Structures are given as structure tokens and as C-alpha cells.
PDB file of C-alpha atoms in Angstrom:
ATOM      1  CA  UNK A  14     132.379-114.631  10.303  1.00 73.00           C
ATOM      2  CA  UNK A  15     129.511-112.496  11.585  1.00 85.00           C
ATOM      3  CA  UNK A  16     129.563-109.056  13.162  1.00 88.00           C
ATOM      4  CA  UNK A  17     127.989-108.277  16.518  1.00 88.00           C
ATOM      5  CA  UNK A  18     127.281-104.794  17.827  1.00 91.00           C
ATOM      6  CA  UNK A  19     126.642-103.632  21.375  1.00 91.00           C
ATOM      7  CA  UNK A  20     125.564-100.386  22.995  1.00 88.00           C
ATOM      8  CA  UNK A  21     126.137 -99.897  26.714  1.00 89.00           C
ATOM      9  CA  UNK A  22     125.208 -97.499  29.455  1.00 84.00           C
ATOM     10  CA  UNK A  23     125.778 -98.735  32.974  1.00 80.00           C
ATOM     11  CA  UNK A  24     127.894-101.504  34.382  1.00 79.00           C
ATOM     12  CA  UNK A  25     126.530-104.753  33.030  1.00 89.00           C
ATOM     13  CA  UNK A  26     129.265-106.368  31.027  1.00 93.00           C
ATOM     14  CA  UNK A  27     129.388-108.351  27.788  1.00 94.00           C
ATOM     15  CA  UNK A  28     132.084-111.005  27.450  1.00 95.00           C
ATOM     16  CA  UNK A  29     133.030-112.354  24.032  1.00 94.00           C
ATOM     17  CA  UNK A  30     134.949-115.620  24.169  1.00 93.00           C
ATOM     18  CA  UNK A  31     136.205-117.678  21.252  1.00 91.00           C
ATOM     19  CA  UNK A  32     137.890-121.058  21.770  1.00 88.00           C
ATOM     20  CA  UNK A  33     137.912-120.347  25.547  1.00 86.00           C
ATOM     21  CA  UNK A  34     139.928-117.152  24.990  1.00 91.00           C
ATOM     22  CA  UNK A  35     138.505-113.818  26.070  1.00 92.00           C
ATOM     23  CA  UNK A  36     138.261-111.593  22.999  1.00 93.00           C
ATOM     24  CA  UNK A  37     136.775-108.630  24.843  1.00 93.00           C
ATOM     25  CA  UNK A  38     134.920-107.463  27.921  1.00 94.00           C
ATOM     26  CA  UNK A  39     132.640-104.517  27.209  1.00 94.00           C
ATOM     27  CA  UNK A  40     132.133-101.788  28.362  1.00 92.00           C
ATOM     28  CA  UNK A  41     134.371-102.542  31.344  1.00 90.00           C
ATOM     29  CA  UNK A  42     137.554-104.545  30.849  1.00 90.00           C
ATOM     30  CA  UNK A  43     139.263-103.959  34.206  1.00 89.00           C
ATOM     31  CA  UNK A  44     137.682-105.320  37.392  1.00 88.00           C
ATOM     32  CA  UNK A  45     138.892-102.240  39.300  1.00 87.00           C
ATOM     33  CA  UNK A  46     136.691-100.026  37.092  1.00 86.00           C
ATOM     34  CA  UNK A  47     133.415-101.344  38.520  1.00 85.00           C
ATOM     35  CA  UNK A  48     131.851 -98.918  41.001  1.00 79.00           C
ATOM     36  CA  UNK A  49     128.805 -98.545  43.202  1.00 78.00           C
ATOM     37  CA  UNK A  50     127.483 -95.578  41.230  1.00 75.00           C
ATOM     38  CA  UNK A  51     127.346 -96.331  37.505  1.00 76.00           C
ATOM     39  CA  UNK A  52     125.669 -93.988  35.058  1.00 75.00           C
ATOM     40  CA  UNK A  53     122.323 -95.549  34.179  1.00 77.00           C
ATOM     41  CA  UNK A  54     119.475 -94.830  31.794  1.00 79.00           C
ATOM     42  CA  UNK A  55     117.348 -92.173  33.500  1.00 78.00           C
ATOM     43  CA  UNK A  56     113.660 -92.915  34.033  1.00 85.00           C
ATOM     44  CA  UNK A  57     112.883 -89.330  33.035  1.00 85.00           C
ATOM     45  CA  UNK A  58     113.211 -89.099  29.257  1.00 85.00           C
ATOM     46  CA  UNK A  59     114.039 -85.391  29.532  1.00 86.00           C
ATOM     47  CA  UNK A  60     117.383 -86.393  31.115  1.00 85.00           C
ATOM     48  CA  UNK A  61     118.430 -88.721  28.269  1.00 83.00           C
ATOM     49  CA  UNK A  62     120.579 -86.068  26.652  1.00 85.00           C
ATOM     50  CA  UNK A  63     122.578 -85.625  29.874  1.00 84.00           C
ATOM     51  CA  UNK A  64     123.859 -89.231  29.668  1.00 85.00           C
ATOM     52  CA  UNK A  65     124.175 -89.516  25.881  1.00 83.00           C
ATOM     53  CA  UNK A  66     127.919 -88.843  25.945  1.00 83.00           C
ATOM     54  CA  UNK A  67     128.382 -91.797  28.320  1.00 84.00           C
ATOM     55  CA  UNK A  68     126.918 -94.342  25.904  1.00 87.00           C
ATOM     56  CA  UNK A  69     129.615 -96.762  24.716  1.00 87.00           C
ATOM     57  CA  UNK A  70     129.597 -98.625  21.396  1.00 92.00           C
ATOM     58  CA  UNK A  71     131.493-101.719  20.382  1.00 92.00           C
ATOM     59  CA  UNK A  72     131.463-104.195  17.579  1.00 92.00           C
ATOM     60  CA  UNK A  73     133.294-107.382  16.973  1.00 89.00           C
ATOM     61  CA  UNK A  74     133.323-110.472  14.841  1.00 88.00           C
ATOM     62  CA  UNK A  75     132.268-113.883  15.938  1.00 86.00           C
ATOM     63  CA  UNK A  76     132.309-117.229  14.247  1.00 90.00           C
ATOM     64  CA  UNK A  77     131.170-120.774  15.037  1.00 90.00           C
ATOM     65  CA  UNK A  78     132.123-121.737  18.589  1.00 90.00           C
ATOM     66  CA  UNK A  79     131.815-118.172  19.903  1.00 92.00           C
ATOM     67  CA  UNK A  80     130.199-117.419  23.252  1.00 92.00           C
ATOM     68  CA  UNK A  81     128.686-114.063  24.220  1.00 93.00           C
ATOM     69  CA  UNK A  82     127.800-113.730  27.909  1.00 95.00           C
ATOM     70  CA  UNK A  83     126.048-110.737  29.431  1.00 95.00           C
ATOM     71  CA  UNK A  84     126.449-110.384  33.209  1.00 95.00           C
ATOM     72  CA  UNK A  85     125.200-107.931  35.798  1.00 92.00           C
ATOM     73  CA  UNK A  86     127.847-105.883  37.584  1.00 91.00           C
ATOM     74  CA  UNK A  87     128.642-107.901  40.717  1.00 92.00           C
ATOM     75  CA  UNK A  88     129.113-111.208  38.932  1.00 95.00           C
ATOM     76  CA  UNK A  89     130.825-109.525  35.957  1.00 94.00           C
ATOM     77  CA  UNK A  90     133.420-107.837  38.195  1.00 94.00           C
ATOM     78  CA  UNK A  91     134.037-111.126  40.009  1.00 96.00           C
ATOM     79  CA  UNK A  92     134.264-113.142  36.758  1.00 96.00           C
ATOM     80  CA  UNK A  93     136.651-110.648  35.162  1.00 95.00           C
ATOM     81  CA  UNK A  94     138.866-110.651  38.264  1.00 95.00           C
ATOM     82  CA  UNK A  95     138.899-114.467  38.423  1.00 95.00           C
ATOM     83  CA  UNK A  96     139.506-114.769  34.680  1.00 93.00           C
ATOM     84  CA  UNK A  97     142.365-112.261  34.804  1.00 91.00           C
ATOM     85  CA  UNK A  98     143.902-114.279  37.645  1.00 93.00           C
ATOM     86  CA  UNK A  99     143.445-117.457  35.559  1.00 92.00           C
ATOM     87  CA  UNK A 100     141.466-118.906  38.434  1.00 92.00           C
ATOM     88  CA  UNK A 101     139.805-122.280  38.173  1.00 95.00           C
ATOM     89  CA  UNK A 102     136.672-120.603  39.573  1.00 96.00           C
ATOM     90  CA  UNK A 103     136.105-118.728  36.298  1.00 95.00           C
ATOM     91  CA  UNK A 104     136.287-121.994  34.355  1.00 93.00           C
ATOM     92  CA  UNK A 105     133.923-123.712  36.782  1.00 95.00           C
ATOM     93  CA  UNK A 106     131.482-120.810  36.644  1.00 96.00           C
ATOM     94  CA  UNK A 107     131.492-120.907  32.858  1.00 93.00           C
ATOM     95  CA  UNK A 108     130.869-124.653  32.795  1.00 93.00           C
ATOM     96  CA  UNK A 109     127.997-124.302  35.299  1.00 95.00           C
ATOM     97  CA  UNK A 110     126.387-121.665  33.059  1.00 94.00           C
ATOM     98  CA  UNK A 111     126.902-123.808  29.951  1.00 90.00           C
ATOM     99  CA  UNK A 112     125.453-126.867  31.690  1.00 92.00           C
ATOM    100  CA  UNK A 113     122.601-124.806  33.193  1.00 92.00           C
ATOM    101  CA  UNK A 114     123.577-126.191  36.582  1.00 94.00           C
ATOM    102  CA  UNK A 115     121.560-123.742  38.666  1.00 94.00           C
ATOM    103  CA  UNK A 116     122.285-125.467  41.965  1.00 96.00           C
ATOM    104  CA  UNK A 117     126.071-125.322  41.503  1.00 96.00           C
ATOM    105  CA  UNK A 118     125.832-121.711  40.299  1.00 95.00           C
ATOM    106  CA  UNK A 119     123.754-120.766  43.335  1.00 95.00           C
ATOM    107  CA  UNK A 120     126.224-122.471  45.685  1.00 97.00           C
ATOM    108  CA  UNK A 121     129.259-120.886  44.017  1.00 96.00           C
ATOM    109  CA  UNK A 122     127.740-117.395  44.113  1.00 96.00           C
ATOM    110  CA  UNK A 123     126.732-117.856  47.742  1.00 96.00           C
ATOM    111  CA  UNK A 124     130.234-119.048  48.695  1.00 96.00           C
ATOM    112  CA  UNK A 125     131.872-116.139  46.865  1.00 96.00           C
ATOM    113  CA  UNK A 126     129.575-113.653  48.582  1.00 96.00           C
ATOM    114  CA  UNK A 127     130.211-115.180  52.017  1.00 96.00           C
ATOM    115  CA  UNK A 128     133.972-115.032  51.428  1.00 96.00           C
ATOM    116  CA  UNK A 129     133.522-111.420  50.202  1.00 95.00           C
ATOM    117  CA  UNK A 130     135.080-112.206  46.833  1.00 95.00           C
ATOM    118  CA  UNK A 131     131.825-111.157  45.153  1.00 94.00           C
ATOM    119  CA  UNK A 132     129.748-108.173  46.118  1.00 91.00           C
ATOM    120  CA  UNK A 133     126.358-109.103  47.574  1.00 89.00           C
ATOM    121  CA  UNK A 134     124.221-107.695  44.773  1.00 88.00           C
ATOM    122  CA  UNK A 135     121.830-108.953  42.154  1.00 87.00           C
ATOM    123  CA  UNK A 136     123.181-111.568  39.745  1.00 92.00           C
ATOM    124  CA  UNK A 137     121.962-112.031  36.199  1.00 93.00           C
ATOM    125  CA  UNK A 138     123.679-114.018  33.458  1.00 94.00           C
ATOM    126  CA  UNK A 139     122.608-114.523  29.859  1.00 94.00           C
ATOM    127  CA  UNK A 140     124.655-116.570  27.416  1.00 93.00           C
ATOM    128  CA  UNK A 141     124.430-116.858  23.635  1.00 91.00           C
ATOM    129  CA  UNK A 142     126.472-119.554  21.938  1.00 90.00           C
ATOM    130  CA  UNK A 143     127.133-120.148  18.289  1.00 88.00           C
ATOM    131  CA  UNK A 144     127.516-123.907  17.866  1.00 84.00           C
ATOM    132  CA  UNK A 145     130.546-125.210  16.007  1.00 81.00           C
ATOM    133  CA  UNK A 146     128.266-127.437  13.939  1.00 72.00           C
ATOM    134  CA  UNK A 147     124.714-127.048  12.777  1.00 61.00           C
ATOM    135  CA  UNK A 148     121.978-129.561  13.519  1.00 61.00           C
ATOM    136  CA  UNK A 149     119.966-131.098  10.717  1.00 60.00           C
TER     137      UNK A 149
END
């Protein structure tokens, strides 16, 4: 078992899943907590101290088979809402990311935006997986 650590300021969200079960969503774990005005890292370094108290820290343990996915706010809020509702869309989205199926991801995001289930905002997704077996 290995430890991961994360530091957050803003509203991108890290999802830790193990055996298809959500272990944590960080720093936001409730879809209702996403807003249109998150606290972000200031471009002026003299203002860093003013946001220092808003920095969140988290650590967890992961083992073979774990998946860490970092998502920008709009897609993270949507994914968390769909996952909480046990929607098939969350499973499909996850499989599209795993399979690197960009066309299906693009279509799904477009459909969710059109239906107003996902906010029309930038979408970024990065996934790190720890294989269950090692290659030789």
C-alpha cells in the first residue's frame, strides 16, 4: 500500500477509486458545493498569504488497481452528481476515459451540456492508474 498526498486550492477535484468504489473526492465531495467563484491561486504573489488558510490537504492510501482522476470543476461536479445517483453515465464516462475514447467523451460532454446537466465550461481530465499486475 502506498500513500498519496494532495494539496488543493480552487475547485478542480481529485477522485480516488479502488475496485470501482469511490474512496474520496477531494477537495469537494458534494456536487452542491461547486460554485462559480472558487478561491484560486492569485497571480500576484503578494496576495498568496490571503488565500493560505483556504488551502486544503488530504492524504490517502492506494494499492494495485487504484485509479486517481483529476477533473476540472464542470466535469467534476457532473461526475460526482452522476456517481452519487449511481447513474450509468458515470460508468460510461469512466470507461471512455480509460479507453481514451475521445470521440465518445466529446459526444457525451456535448450532450450533457446541451441537456444542461453539465455546465458549459472548460473540461480537463487526467487519470493515473496503478495496474493490478506489473509488466515484465
